Amino acid sequence: MTAKIIDGKQVAAEMREELKLQVAQLKTKGVTPGLAVILVGDDPASKSYVTAKEKACEEIGMHSDDNRLPAETTQAELMALIDKCNKDPKVHGILVQLPLPKHINEDEVLPAIDPAKDVDGFHPVNVGRMVVGQEAYLPCTPHGVIQLLLRSGVELSGAEVVIVGRSNIVGKPLANMLIQKSKTGNATVTVCHTRTKDIAAHVQRADIVIAAAGRPNTITAEMVKDGAVVIDVGVNRVEDASKKSGYRLVGDVDFEAIKQKASLITPVPGGVGPMTITMLLYNTVQSATKALNR
Ligand code: GUN
């Protein structure tokens, strides 16, 4: 079997067209959705994500407020900026790009964001609401993965899903979302991690494999069942002298080999990545809509 490639750019473009119309509607009512983006330090990957997020905002007519702070910024300075954004009526969403420098405590910073503006869905209030099935901002990458699956016609109800990776950003929230009693859930979920005894034995059972381990070739073709759906959340830079930048991006799965076995597979780049940004825009538009109705 040769897999059909899930075109994340295409699905994202369709959703962004819908969001563009909603932004235009909001503008006629005097509200321009605004996202405050905060980046501390100069990690090259984070810089390129943040630039892509800001560009995406502008493309659909949203306002983005760019805050790039030096690596030496103190936690108190960062908290003061978050407080200012919390109070600013033009800001509907606040995004603090992770990871933060070592001297800043993420567990103290994320709860400082107003949960109503927490468009990343990382605030413990939103995490808790999501877990118990209440309305909440859903974290962008897991939500993007679920939208990709649904819009590609993949049945989630009753599916055996194996997630490899247990991060707070992807693995944990994705597992919680997929077990909810709802049409975006109803799956049977296994989460594998660095202490799992035999990852291959779990992956072999999976109708849907989701790789979010942050390591190239974590999932090889021998591990995957014929006809499985394979979603690759990994974004890894590997050296490549033939590229002008000196590197190329690869995911966590052995794409070329698995393509011969899976029924559907996402590429890297061009799979999950564009969906993450789209769901960020989606959450910010939701927040602006709520602000209008308050
Ligand atoms: N770092 C990696 N992914 C994300 C994300 O979705 N949001 C933020 N804020 N930082 C990240």
Coordinates of C-alpha atoms and ligand atoms in Angstrom, one line a residue:
M1 CA 0.0 0.0 0.0
T2 CA 1.2 3.5 -0.8
A3 CA -0.1 6.1 1.6
K4 CA -2.0 9.2 0.7
I5 CA -0.2 12.3 1.9
I6 CA -2.2 14.5 4.2
D7 CA -1.7 18.1 2.9
G8 CA -1.6 20.2 6.1
K9 CA -1.0 23.3 4.1
Q10 CA -4.2 22.8 2.1
V11 CA -6.3 22.0 5.1
A12 CA -4.8 25.0 7.0
A13 CA -5.5 27.3 4.0
E14 CA -9.1 26.3 3.9
M15 CA -9.5 27.0 7.6
R16 CA -7.7 30.3 7.3
E17 CA -10.1 31.4 4.5
E18 CA -13.0 30.8 7.0
L19 CA -11.2 32.7 9.7
K20 CA -10.5 35.6 7.4
L21 CA -14.2 36.0 6.8
Q22 CA -14.8 36.0 10.6
V23 CA -12.1 38.6 11.1
A24 CA -13.7 40.8 8.4
Q25 CA -17.1 40.4 10.2
L26 CA -15.6 41.4 13.6
K27 CA -14.0 44.4 12.0
T28 CA -17.3 45.7 10.8
K29 CA -18.3 45.6 14.5
G30 CA -15.3 47.6 15.6
V31 CA -13.1 44.7 16.8
T32 CA -9.8 43.7 15.3
P33 CA -8.6 40.4 16.8
G34 CA -5.2 41.0 18.4
L35 CA -2.5 38.6 19.4
A36 CA 0.5 39.6 21.6
V37 CA 3.5 37.4 20.8
I38 CA 6.3 37.3 23.4
L39 CA 9.6 35.7 22.7
V40 CA 12.5 35.8 25.2
G41 CA 16.0 35.1 23.9
D42 CA 17.2 34.2 20.5
D43 CA 16.7 30.4 19.9
P44 CA 16.7 30.2 16.1
A45 CA 13.8 27.7 15.9
S46 CA 11.6 29.8 18.3
K47 CA 12.4 32.9 16.3
S48 CA 11.2 31.3 13.0
Y49 CA 8.0 30.0 14.7
V50 CA 7.2 33.4 16.1
T51 CA 7.8 35.1 12.8
A52 CA 5.5 32.6 11.1
K53 CA 2.8 33.2 13.7
E54 CA 3.0 36.9 13.2
K55 CA 2.9 36.7 9.4
A56 CA -0.2 34.3 9.6
C57 CA -2.0 36.9 11.8
E58 CA -1.5 39.7 9.3
E59 CA -2.5 37.5 6.3
I60 CA -6.0 37.0 7.8
G61 CA -6.3 40.7 8.8
M62 CA -5.6 40.3 12.5
H63 CA -3.3 42.5 14.5
S64 CA -0.2 41.1 16.0
D65 CA 1.9 42.8 18.7
D66 CA 5.6 41.7 18.5
N67 CA 7.5 41.6 21.8
R68 CA 11.0 40.2 21.4
L69 CA 12.9 40.4 24.7
P70 CA 16.6 39.8 25.3
A71 CA 17.7 36.5 26.9
E72 CA 18.7 38.3 30.1
T73 CA 15.1 39.5 30.7
T74 CA 14.1 38.8 34.3
Q75 CA 11.0 36.8 35.3
A76 CA 9.7 40.0 36.9
E77 CA 10.0 41.9 33.7
L78 CA 8.3 39.2 31.7
M79 CA 5.5 39.1 34.3
A80 CA 5.1 42.9 34.0
L81 CA 4.7 42.6 30.3
I82 CA 2.1 39.8 30.7
D83 CA 0.2 42.0 33.2
K84 CA 0.2 44.8 30.7
C85 CA -1.2 42.5 27.9
N86 CA -3.8 41.1 30.3
K87 CA -5.1 44.6 30.8
D88 CA -4.9 45.8 27.2
P89 CA -8.4 45.6 25.5
K90 CA -6.8 45.4 22.1
V91 CA -5.0 42.2 23.0
H92 CA -7.4 39.1 22.8
G93 CA -4.7 36.5 22.9
I94 CA -1.3 36.2 24.6
L95 CA 1.4 33.7 23.4
V96 CA 4.6 33.2 25.4
Q97 CA 6.8 31.2 23.1
L98 CA 8.3 28.1 24.8
P99 CA 10.9 27.0 25.8
L100 CA 11.8 30.0 28.1
P101 CA 15.4 30.6 29.2
K102 CA 16.5 28.4 32.2
H103 CA 16.3 31.3 34.7
I104 CA 12.6 31.8 34.1
N105 CA 10.1 29.4 35.7
E106 CA 7.4 28.4 33.1
D107 CA 5.2 27.1 35.9
E108 CA 5.0 30.6 37.4
V109 CA 4.8 32.5 34.1
L110 CA 2.0 30.5 32.3
P111 CA -0.5 30.9 35.2
A112 CA 0.1 34.7 35.1
I113 CA -1.7 34.9 31.7
D114 CA -5.4 35.8 32.0
P115 CA -7.2 32.4 31.2
A116 CA -9.6 34.3 28.9
K117 CA -6.6 35.4 26.8
D118 CA -4.7 32.1 27.0
V119 CA -5.0 31.1 23.3
D120 CA -2.2 28.5 23.7
G121 CA -4.4 26.6 26.2
F122 CA -1.5 26.2 28.6
H123 CA -3.0 27.9 31.7
P124 CA -3.8 25.3 34.4
V125 CA -7.4 26.6 34.4
N126 CA -7.8 25.8 30.7
V127 CA -6.0 22.5 31.0
G128 CA -8.3 21.5 33.8
R129 CA -11.4 22.6 31.9
M130 CA -10.3 20.6 28.9
V131 CA -9.7 17.4 31.0
V132 CA -13.2 17.5 32.5
G133 CA -14.8 18.2 29.1
Q134 CA -15.8 21.9 29.7
E135 CA -15.4 24.6 27.2
A136 CA -11.7 25.7 27.1
Y137 CA -9.1 27.0 24.7
L138 CA -7.6 23.8 23.3
P139 CA -3.8 23.6 22.8
C140 CA -3.0 24.4 19.2
T141 CA -0.9 21.4 18.1
P142 CA -3.1 18.7 19.5
H143 CA -6.2 20.5 18.3
G144 CA -4.6 20.8 14.8
V145 CA -3.8 17.1 14.8
I146 CA -7.5 16.3 15.5
Q147 CA -8.7 18.7 12.9
L148 CA -6.3 17.1 10.3
L149 CA -7.6 13.6 11.2
L150 CA -11.3 14.6 11.0
R151 CA -10.9 16.6 7.8
S152 CA -9.1 13.7 6.2
G153 CA -12.1 11.5 7.0
V154 CA -10.4 9.4 9.7
E155 CA -12.8 7.7 12.1
L156 CA -11.8 8.4 15.7
S157 CA -14.6 6.6 17.5
G158 CA -13.3 3.3 18.8
A159 CA -9.9 3.7 17.0
E160 CA -6.7 2.4 18.7
V161 CA -4.5 5.5 19.0
V162 CA -0.9 5.2 20.1
I163 CA 0.8 8.5 21.0
V164 CA 4.6 8.5 21.4
G165 CA 5.7 11.4 23.6
R166 CA 4.2 12.8 26.9
S167 CA 4.9 16.5 26.7
N168 CA 2.6 19.1 28.2
I169 CA 2.3 20.7 24.8
V170 CA 1.4 17.7 22.7
G171 CA 1.2 14.2 24.2
K172 CA -0.7 14.8 27.4
P173 CA -3.3 17.1 26.0
L174 CA -3.8 15.1 22.9
A175 CA -4.4 11.9 24.9
N176 CA -7.0 13.8 27.0
M177 CA -8.8 15.3 24.0
L178 CA -9.0 11.9 22.2
I179 CA -10.6 10.1 25.1
Q180 CA -13.4 12.7 25.6
K181 CA -16.9 11.5 25.0
S182 CA -17.4 13.7 21.9
K183 CA -17.2 13.5 18.2
T184 CA -13.6 14.8 18.4
G185 CA -12.7 11.9 20.8
N186 CA -14.1 8.5 21.7
A187 CA -10.7 6.8 20.8
T188 CA -8.8 4.2 22.9
V189 CA -5.5 5.9 23.7
T190 CA -2.1 4.6 24.8
V191 CA 0.7 7.0 25.6
C192 CA 4.3 5.7 25.2
H193 CA 7.3 7.5 26.6
T194 CA 11.0 7.1 27.4
R195 CA 10.2 4.5 30.1
T196 CA 7.9 2.4 28.0
K197 CA 9.3 -1.1 27.9
D198 CA 8.4 -2.0 24.3
I199 CA 7.2 0.9 22.2
A200 CA 7.1 -1.2 19.0
A201 CA 4.7 -3.7 20.6
H202 CA 2.2 -0.8 21.3
V203 CA 2.7 1.0 17.9
Q204 CA 2.1 -2.3 16.1
R205 CA -1.5 -2.4 17.4
A206 CA -2.3 1.2 16.4
D207 CA -4.9 2.2 13.8
I208 CA -3.5 5.8 14.3
V209 CA 0.1 6.5 15.3
I210 CA 1.0 10.0 16.5
A211 CA 4.7 10.6 16.9
A212 CA 5.6 13.5 19.2
A213 CA 8.9 12.4 20.7
G214 CA 11.2 15.1 19.3
R215 CA 13.7 12.6 17.8
P216 CA 14.2 11.6 14.2
N217 CA 13.4 7.9 13.2
T218 CA 11.6 7.2 16.5
I219 CA 9.0 5.3 14.4
T220 CA 10.3 2.9 11.8
A221 CA 8.3 1.0 9.1
E222 CA 8.6 -2.4 11.0
M223 CA 6.7 -0.9 13.9
V224 CA 3.7 0.2 11.9
K225 CA 0.7 -1.9 11.0
D226 CA -0.4 -2.1 7.3
G227 CA -2.9 0.6 6.5
A228 CA -2.3 2.6 9.7
V229 CA -2.7 6.4 9.8
V230 CA 0.6 8.1 10.8
I231 CA 0.7 11.7 12.1
D232 CA 4.2 13.1 12.6
V233 CA 4.4 16.0 15.0
G234 CA 8.2 16.1 15.2
V235 CA 10.2 19.0 13.8
N236 CA 13.9 18.2 14.0
R237 CA 16.8 20.1 12.3
V238 CA 19.4 17.8 10.8
E239 CA 22.6 19.0 9.2
D240 CA 22.4 19.1 5.4
A241 CA 25.4 20.7 3.6
S242 CA 23.4 20.8 0.3
K243 CA 21.0 23.4 1.8
K244 CA 21.7 27.1 2.0
S245 CA 20.7 27.1 5.7
G246 CA 23.0 24.1 6.4
Y247 CA 20.1 22.1 7.7
R248 CA 16.8 20.4 6.7
L249 CA 13.7 19.6 8.7
V250 CA 12.7 16.1 9.4
G251 CA 9.9 14.6 11.6
D252 CA 10.0 11.7 14.1
V253 CA 9.0 9.0 11.6
D254 CA 10.9 7.3 8.8
F255 CA 8.6 8.9 6.2
E256 CA 9.9 7.3 3.0
A257 CA 9.7 3.7 4.4
I258 CA 6.4 4.2 6.2
K259 CA 4.8 5.8 3.2
Q260 CA 4.9 2.3 1.6
K261 CA 2.8 0.8 4.4
A262 CA 0.5 3.4 5.9
S263 CA -2.9 4.5 4.4
L264 CA -2.4 8.1 5.3
I265 CA 0.7 10.0 6.5
T266 CA 1.6 13.7 7.2
P267 CA 4.9 15.1 5.8
V268 CA 7.4 17.3 7.6
P269 CA 7.3 20.2 6.8
G270 CA 3.8 20.8 5.5
G271 CA 1.8 18.5 7.8
V272 CA 1.0 19.4 11.4
G273 CA 3.0 22.6 11.4
P274 CA 0.6 24.8 9.4
M275 CA -2.3 23.5 11.5
T276 CA -0.7 24.6 14.8
I277 CA -0.6 28.2 13.6
T278 CA -4.1 27.9 12.2
M279 CA -5.5 26.8 15.6
L280 CA -3.8 29.7 17.3
L281 CA -5.6 32.1 14.9
Y282 CA -8.8 30.2 15.6
N283 CA -8.5 30.6 19.4
T284 CA -7.7 34.3 19.0
V285 CA -10.7 34.9 16.8
Q286 CA -12.8 33.0 19.4
S287 CA -11.4 35.2 22.2
A288 CA -12.2 38.4 20.2
T289 CA -15.7 37.2 19.5
K290 CA -16.3 36.6 23.2
A291 CA -14.9 40.0 24.1
L292 CA -17.4 41.6 21.7
N293 CA -20.3 39.7 23.4
R294 CA -19.2 40.4 27.0
Ligands
GUN1 N1 6.8 25.9 21.6 C1 6.6 24.8 20.9 N2 5.3 24.7 20.5 C2 4.7 25.8 21.1 C3 3.3 26.2 21.1 O1 2.4 25.6 20.6 N3 3.1 27.4 21.8 C4 4.1 28.0 22.4 N4 3.8 29.1 23.1 N5 5.4 27.6 22.4 C5 5.6 26.5 21.8

